[in-house]
PDB file of C-alpha atoms and ligand atoms in Angstrom:
ATOM      1  CA  MET A  28     -30.750 -30.665  -4.412  1.00  0.00           C
ATOM      2  CA  HIS A  29     -31.515 -30.411  -8.068  1.00  0.00           C
ATOM      3  CA  LEU A  30     -29.157 -28.439 -10.307  1.00  0.00           C
ATOM      4  CA  HIS A  31     -30.115 -27.431 -13.769  1.00  0.00           C
ATOM      5  CA  LYS A  32     -27.897 -28.934 -16.452  1.00  0.00           C
ATOM      6  CA  TYR A  33     -26.497 -25.536 -17.555  1.00  0.00           C
ATOM      7  CA  GLU A  34     -25.858 -24.573 -13.979  1.00  0.00           C
ATOM      8  CA  ARG A  35     -23.827 -27.740 -13.500  1.00  0.00           C
ATOM      9  CA  ILE A  36     -21.848 -27.048 -16.658  1.00  0.00           C
ATOM     10  CA  TRP A  37     -21.032 -23.497 -15.544  1.00  0.00           C
ATOM     11  CA  LEU A  38     -20.067 -24.663 -12.069  1.00  0.00           C
ATOM     12  CA  MET A  39     -17.712 -27.198 -13.598  1.00  0.00           C
ATOM     13  CA  PHE A  40     -16.315 -24.575 -15.939  1.00  0.00           C
ATOM     14  CA  GLY A  41     -15.790 -22.182 -13.009  1.00  0.00           C
ATOM     15  CA  GLY A  42     -14.118 -24.868 -10.909  1.00  0.00           C
ATOM     16  CA  ALA A  43     -11.853 -25.938 -13.763  1.00  0.00           C
ATOM     17  CA  SER A  44     -10.843 -22.294 -14.427  1.00  0.00           C
ATOM     18  CA  LEU A  45      -9.905 -21.903 -10.776  1.00  0.00           C
ATOM     19  CA  VAL A  46      -7.691 -24.986 -10.940  1.00  0.00           C
ATOM     20  CA  VAL A  47      -6.025 -23.723 -14.139  1.00  0.00           C
ATOM     21  CA  PHE A  48      -5.343 -20.251 -12.679  1.00  0.00           C
ATOM     22  CA  LEU A  49      -3.921 -21.656  -9.459  1.00  0.00           C
ATOM     23  CA  ALA A  50      -1.717 -24.013 -11.473  1.00  0.00           C
ATOM     24  CA  VAL A  51      -0.428 -21.098 -13.583  1.00  0.00           C
ATOM     25  CA  ILE A  52       0.409 -19.081 -10.461  1.00  0.00           C
ATOM     26  CA  GLY A  53       2.056 -22.104  -8.834  1.00  0.00           C
ATOM     27  CA  ILE A  54       4.159 -22.974 -11.871  1.00  0.00           C
ATOM     28  CA  THR A  55       5.343 -19.397 -12.522  1.00  0.00           C
ATOM     29  CA  ALA A  56       6.107 -18.860  -8.815  1.00  0.00           C
ATOM     30  CA  PHE A  57       7.888 -22.118  -8.026  1.00  0.00           C
ATOM     31  CA  PHE A  58       9.411 -23.152 -11.347  1.00  0.00           C
ATOM     32  CA  MET A  59       9.829 -19.951 -13.360  1.00  0.00           C
ATOM     33  CA  GLY A  60      11.018 -17.602 -10.633  1.00  0.00           C
ATOM     34  CA  ASP A  61       8.148 -15.107 -10.568  1.00  0.00           C
ATOM     35  CA  GLN A  62       8.338 -13.208  -7.307  1.00  0.00           C
ATOM     36  CA  PRO A  63       6.799 -10.043  -5.969  1.00  0.00           C
ATOM     37  CA  PRO A  64       9.131  -7.017  -5.744  1.00  0.00           C
ATOM     38  CA  SER A  65      11.358  -7.170  -2.666  1.00  0.00           C
ATOM     39  CA  GLY A  66      11.277 -10.962  -2.837  1.00  0.00           C
ATOM     40  CA  ALA A  67      14.083 -13.448  -2.438  1.00  0.00           C
ATOM     41  CA  PHE A  68      15.447 -12.346  -5.832  1.00  0.00           C
ATOM     42  CA  CYS A  69      17.212  -9.370  -4.377  1.00  0.00           C
ATOM     43  CA  ALA A  70      18.092 -10.831  -1.006  1.00  0.00           C
ATOM     44  CA  PRO A  71      21.784 -11.435  -1.847  1.00  0.00           C
ATOM     45  CA  VAL A  72      22.271  -7.760  -2.690  1.00  0.00           C
ATOM     46  CA  PHE A  73      20.001  -6.094  -0.159  1.00  0.00           C
ATOM     47  CA  ALA A  74      20.530  -7.822   3.136  1.00  0.00           C
ATOM     48  CA  ASN A  75      18.382  -5.900   5.550  1.00  0.00           C
ATOM     49  CA  ALA A  76      16.859  -2.697   4.227  1.00  0.00           C
ATOM     50  CA  ASP A  77      13.110  -3.189   4.005  1.00  0.00           C
ATOM     51  CA  THR A  78      11.687  -0.082   5.552  1.00  0.00           C
ATOM     52  CA  VAL A  79      12.683   3.564   5.728  1.00  0.00           C
ATOM     53  CA  ASP A  80      11.103   6.508   7.529  1.00  0.00           C
ATOM     54  CA  PRO A  81       9.411   8.410   4.664  1.00  0.00           C
ATOM     55  CA  GLU A  82       9.976  11.713   6.510  1.00  0.00           C
ATOM     56  CA  LYS A  83      13.730  11.101   6.613  1.00  0.00           C
ATOM     57  CA  VAL A  84      14.395   9.589   3.184  1.00  0.00           C
ATOM     58  CA  THR A  85      16.872  12.277   2.141  1.00  0.00           C
ATOM     59  CA  GLU A  86      19.014  11.736   5.232  1.00  0.00           C
ATOM     60  CA  THR A  87      18.818   7.931   5.434  1.00  0.00           C
ATOM     61  CA  PRO A  88      21.437   5.825   3.636  1.00  0.00           C
ATOM     62  CA  PRO A  89      21.400   4.711   0.896  1.00  0.00           C
ATOM     63  CA  PHE A  90      18.696   7.174  -0.167  1.00  0.00           C
ATOM     64  CA  ASN A  91      20.695  10.184   0.961  1.00  0.00           C
ATOM     65  CA  GLU A  92      22.835   9.540  -2.127  1.00  0.00           C
ATOM     66  CA  PRO A  93      20.645   8.338  -4.995  1.00  0.00           C
ATOM     67  CA  GLY A  94      22.633   7.021  -7.922  1.00  0.00           C
ATOM     68  CA  ILE A  95      24.322   4.064  -9.564  1.00  0.00           C
ATOM     69  CA  LYS A  96      26.821   1.877  -7.784  1.00  0.00           C
ATOM     70  CA  LYS A  97      28.858  -0.973  -9.194  1.00  0.00           C
ATOM     71  CA  VAL A  98      28.671  -3.860  -6.736  1.00  0.00           C
ATOM     72  CA  GLY A  99      30.068  -6.778  -8.723  1.00  0.00           C
ATOM     73  CA  GLU A 100      31.755  -7.920 -11.923  1.00  0.00           C
ATOM     74  CA  ASN A 101      28.693  -7.054 -13.984  1.00  0.00           C
ATOM     75  CA  GLN A 102      26.287  -5.983 -11.260  1.00  0.00           C
ATOM     76  CA  TYR A 103      24.893  -2.575 -10.453  1.00  0.00           C
ATOM     77  CA  VAL A 104      22.654  -1.186  -7.767  1.00  0.00           C
ATOM     78  CA  VAL A 105      20.515   1.780  -8.729  1.00  0.00           C
ATOM     79  CA  THR A 106      19.228   3.680  -5.717  1.00  0.00           C
ATOM     80  CA  MET A 107      16.281   5.890  -6.564  1.00  0.00           C
ATOM     81  CA  VAL A 108      13.916   8.223  -4.805  1.00  0.00           C
ATOM     82  CA  ALA A 109      10.476   8.790  -6.285  1.00  0.00           C
ATOM     83  CA  TYR A 110       8.770  12.062  -5.474  1.00  0.00           C
ATOM     84  CA  SER A 111       5.950  14.226  -6.765  1.00  0.00           C
ATOM     85  CA  PHE A 112       6.737  14.475  -9.677  1.00  0.00           C
ATOM     86  CA  GLY A 113       9.949  12.798 -10.718  1.00  0.00           C
ATOM     87  CA  PHE A 114      12.687  10.304 -10.036  1.00  0.00           C
ATOM     88  CA  GLN A 115      16.101  10.937  -8.585  1.00  0.00           C
ATOM     89  CA  PRO A 116      18.634  10.435 -10.199  1.00  0.00           C
ATOM     90  CA  SER A 117      16.996  11.628 -13.375  1.00  0.00           C
ATOM     91  CA  ASN A 118      19.216   9.896 -15.922  1.00  0.00           C
ATOM     92  CA  ILE A 119      20.772   6.475 -15.580  1.00  0.00           C
ATOM     93  CA  GLU A 120      23.444   4.886 -17.748  1.00  0.00           C
ATOM     94  CA  ILE A 121      23.977   1.145 -17.630  1.00  0.00           C
ATOM     95  CA  PRO A 122      26.178  -1.123 -19.763  1.00  0.00           C
ATOM     96  CA  ALA A 123      24.205  -3.650 -21.820  1.00  0.00           C
ATOM     97  CA  GLY A 124      23.993  -7.100 -20.288  1.00  0.00           C
ATOM     98  CA  ALA A 125      24.596  -5.921 -16.727  1.00  0.00           C
ATOM     99  CA  GLU A 126      22.485  -7.218 -13.904  1.00  0.00           C
ATOM    100  CA  VAL A 127      20.733  -4.255 -12.324  1.00  0.00           C
ATOM    101  CA  TYR A 128      19.135  -4.133  -8.897  1.00  0.00           C
ATOM    102  CA  PHE A 129      16.808  -1.216  -8.415  1.00  0.00           C
ATOM    103  CA  GLN A 130      16.000  -0.105  -4.901  1.00  0.00           C
ATOM    104  CA  VAL A 131      13.382   2.582  -4.804  1.00  0.00           C
ATOM    105  CA  THR A 132      11.411   4.407  -2.176  1.00  0.00           C
ATOM    106  CA  SER A 133       9.069   7.368  -2.131  1.00  0.00           C
ATOM    107  CA  LYS A 134       9.366  10.421   0.047  1.00  0.00           C
ATOM    108  CA  ASP A 135       5.733  11.444  -0.271  1.00  0.00           C
ATOM    109  CA  VAL A 136       2.885   9.437  -1.795  1.00  0.00           C
ATOM    110  CA  VAL A 137       2.475   6.111  -3.592  1.00  0.00           C
ATOM    111  CA  HIS A 138       4.081   6.147  -7.045  1.00  0.00           C
ATOM    112  CA  GLY A 139       4.593   3.585  -9.778  1.00  0.00           C
ATOM    113  CA  PHE A 140       7.836   2.342 -11.322  1.00  0.00           C
ATOM    114  CA  GLU A 141       7.312   0.743 -14.683  1.00  0.00           C
ATOM    115  CA  ILE A 142       9.683   0.124 -17.555  1.00  0.00           C
ATOM    116  CA  PRO A 143       7.422  -0.620 -20.533  1.00  0.00           C
ATOM    117  CA  GLY A 144       8.402  -3.689 -22.526  1.00  0.00           C
ATOM    118  CA  THR A 145      10.041  -5.349 -19.512  1.00  0.00           C
ATOM    119  CA  ASN A 146       8.717  -7.129 -16.450  1.00  0.00           C
ATOM    120  CA  VAL A 147       9.822  -4.225 -14.239  1.00  0.00           C
ATOM    121  CA  ASN A 148       6.672  -2.901 -12.617  1.00  0.00           C
ATOM    122  CA  MET A 149       6.537  -1.938  -8.965  1.00  0.00           C
ATOM    123  CA  MET A 150       4.356   0.077  -6.694  1.00  0.00           C
ATOM    124  CA  ILE A 151       6.565   2.497  -4.778  1.00  0.00           C
ATOM    125  CA  THR A 152       5.147   2.745  -1.309  1.00  0.00           C
ATOM    126  CA  PRO A 153       6.400   5.386   1.126  1.00  0.00           C
ATOM    127  CA  GLY A 154       8.020   3.763   4.137  1.00  0.00           C
ATOM    128  CA  TYR A 155       9.187   0.724   2.190  1.00  0.00           C
ATOM    129  CA  VAL A 156      12.228  -0.128   0.120  1.00  0.00           C
ATOM    130  CA  ASN A 157      10.959  -1.651  -3.094  1.00  0.00           C
ATOM    131  CA  THR A 158      13.470  -3.739  -5.016  1.00  0.00           C
ATOM    132  CA  ILE A 159      13.583  -5.488  -8.350  1.00  0.00           C
ATOM    133  CA  ARG A 160      16.241  -7.112 -10.497  1.00  0.00           C
ATOM    134  CA  TYR A 161      16.524  -6.751 -14.236  1.00  0.00           C
ATOM    135  CA  THR A 162      19.070  -7.414 -16.971  1.00  0.00           C
ATOM    136  CA  PHE A 163      18.989  -5.049 -19.937  1.00  0.00           C
ATOM    137  CA  ASP A 164      20.257  -7.202 -22.791  1.00  0.00           C
ATOM    138  CA  GLU A 165      19.407  -4.812 -25.602  1.00  0.00           C
ATOM    139  CA  PRO A 166      21.082  -1.382 -25.820  1.00  0.00           C
ATOM    140  CA  GLY A 167      18.738   1.564 -26.140  1.00  0.00           C
ATOM    141  CA  ASN A 168      16.759   4.111 -24.221  1.00  0.00           C
ATOM    142  CA  TYR A 169      14.289   2.751 -21.751  1.00  0.00           C
ATOM    143  CA  LEU A 170      11.554   4.814 -20.205  1.00  0.00           C
ATOM    144  CA  ILE A 171      10.820   4.615 -16.498  1.00  0.00           C
ATOM    145  CA  LEU A 172       7.395   5.927 -15.724  1.00  0.00           C
ATOM    146  CA  CYS A 173       4.993   6.351 -12.882  1.00  0.00           C
ATOM    147  CA  ASN A 174       1.856   4.326 -13.476  1.00  0.00           C
ATOM    148  CA  GLU A 175       0.096   5.194 -10.237  1.00  0.00           C
ATOM    149  CA  TYR A 176      -1.945   8.380 -10.228  1.00  0.00           C
ATOM    150  CA  CYS A 177      -0.105  10.589  -7.738  1.00  0.00           C
ATOM    151  CA  GLY A 178      -1.349  14.119  -8.316  1.00  0.00           C
ATOM    152  CA  VAL A 179      -1.541  16.945 -10.843  1.00  0.00           C
ATOM    153  CA  GLY A 180       1.957  16.309 -12.251  1.00  0.00           C
ATOM    154  CA  HIS A 181       1.551  12.540 -12.584  1.00  0.00           C
ATOM    155  CA  GLN A 182       1.718  12.525 -16.384  1.00  0.00           C
ATOM    156  CA  PHE A 183       5.123  14.269 -16.312  1.00  0.00           C
ATOM    157  CA  MET A 184       6.682  11.786 -13.934  1.00  0.00           C
ATOM    158  CA  SER A 185       9.239   9.786 -15.878  1.00  0.00           C
ATOM    159  CA  THR A 186      12.930   9.312 -16.458  1.00  0.00           C
ATOM    160  CA  THR A 187      15.139   7.230 -18.729  1.00  0.00           C
ATOM    161  CA  VAL A 188      17.669   4.435 -18.537  1.00  0.00           C
ATOM    162  CA  GLU A 189      20.327   4.559 -21.220  1.00  0.00           C
ATOM    163  CA  VAL A 190      21.700   1.101 -21.952  1.00  0.00           C
ATOM    164  CA  LYS A 191      24.979   1.159 -23.899  1.00  0.00           C
TER     165      LYS A 191
HETATM  166 CU1  CUA B  25       4.069   9.461  -9.437  1.00  0.00          CU
HETATM  167 CU2  CUA B  25       2.138   9.161 -10.794  1.00  0.00          CU
END
């Protein structure tokens, strides 16, 4: 089969790009600790809670009591419920430098959970407990916002984390 010279060049370019992208994913996943939310990162803190009945979120522990809990020397668990259109609890205070584990679920539709300027960015899926770990080194006010269109009040769906 005859391939035109430019076609060969583009095929090689495409193949090489694929190899580069796979290498980037491999290196960040296996050597730099990139993991999807709910990955092995949070396993030591959240032993078994992966799913929750979205109809019974408000009566199922730990989501029956959303809030902040100190679980270690400098470790906190923040339990949050996302709903149309807000987050519960609505204001969170965390000491600077603490290791924070967020566990979030939704009691209605799919929402987002993004803290701009950090690598915290999750899709909050009803029925699942979505977890992520983050350390706020710099004091300040951090915005948590929903980045998944969830209805007419989507643009008002946000809360803050105050790091002291
Ligand atoms: Cu919740 Cu958009």
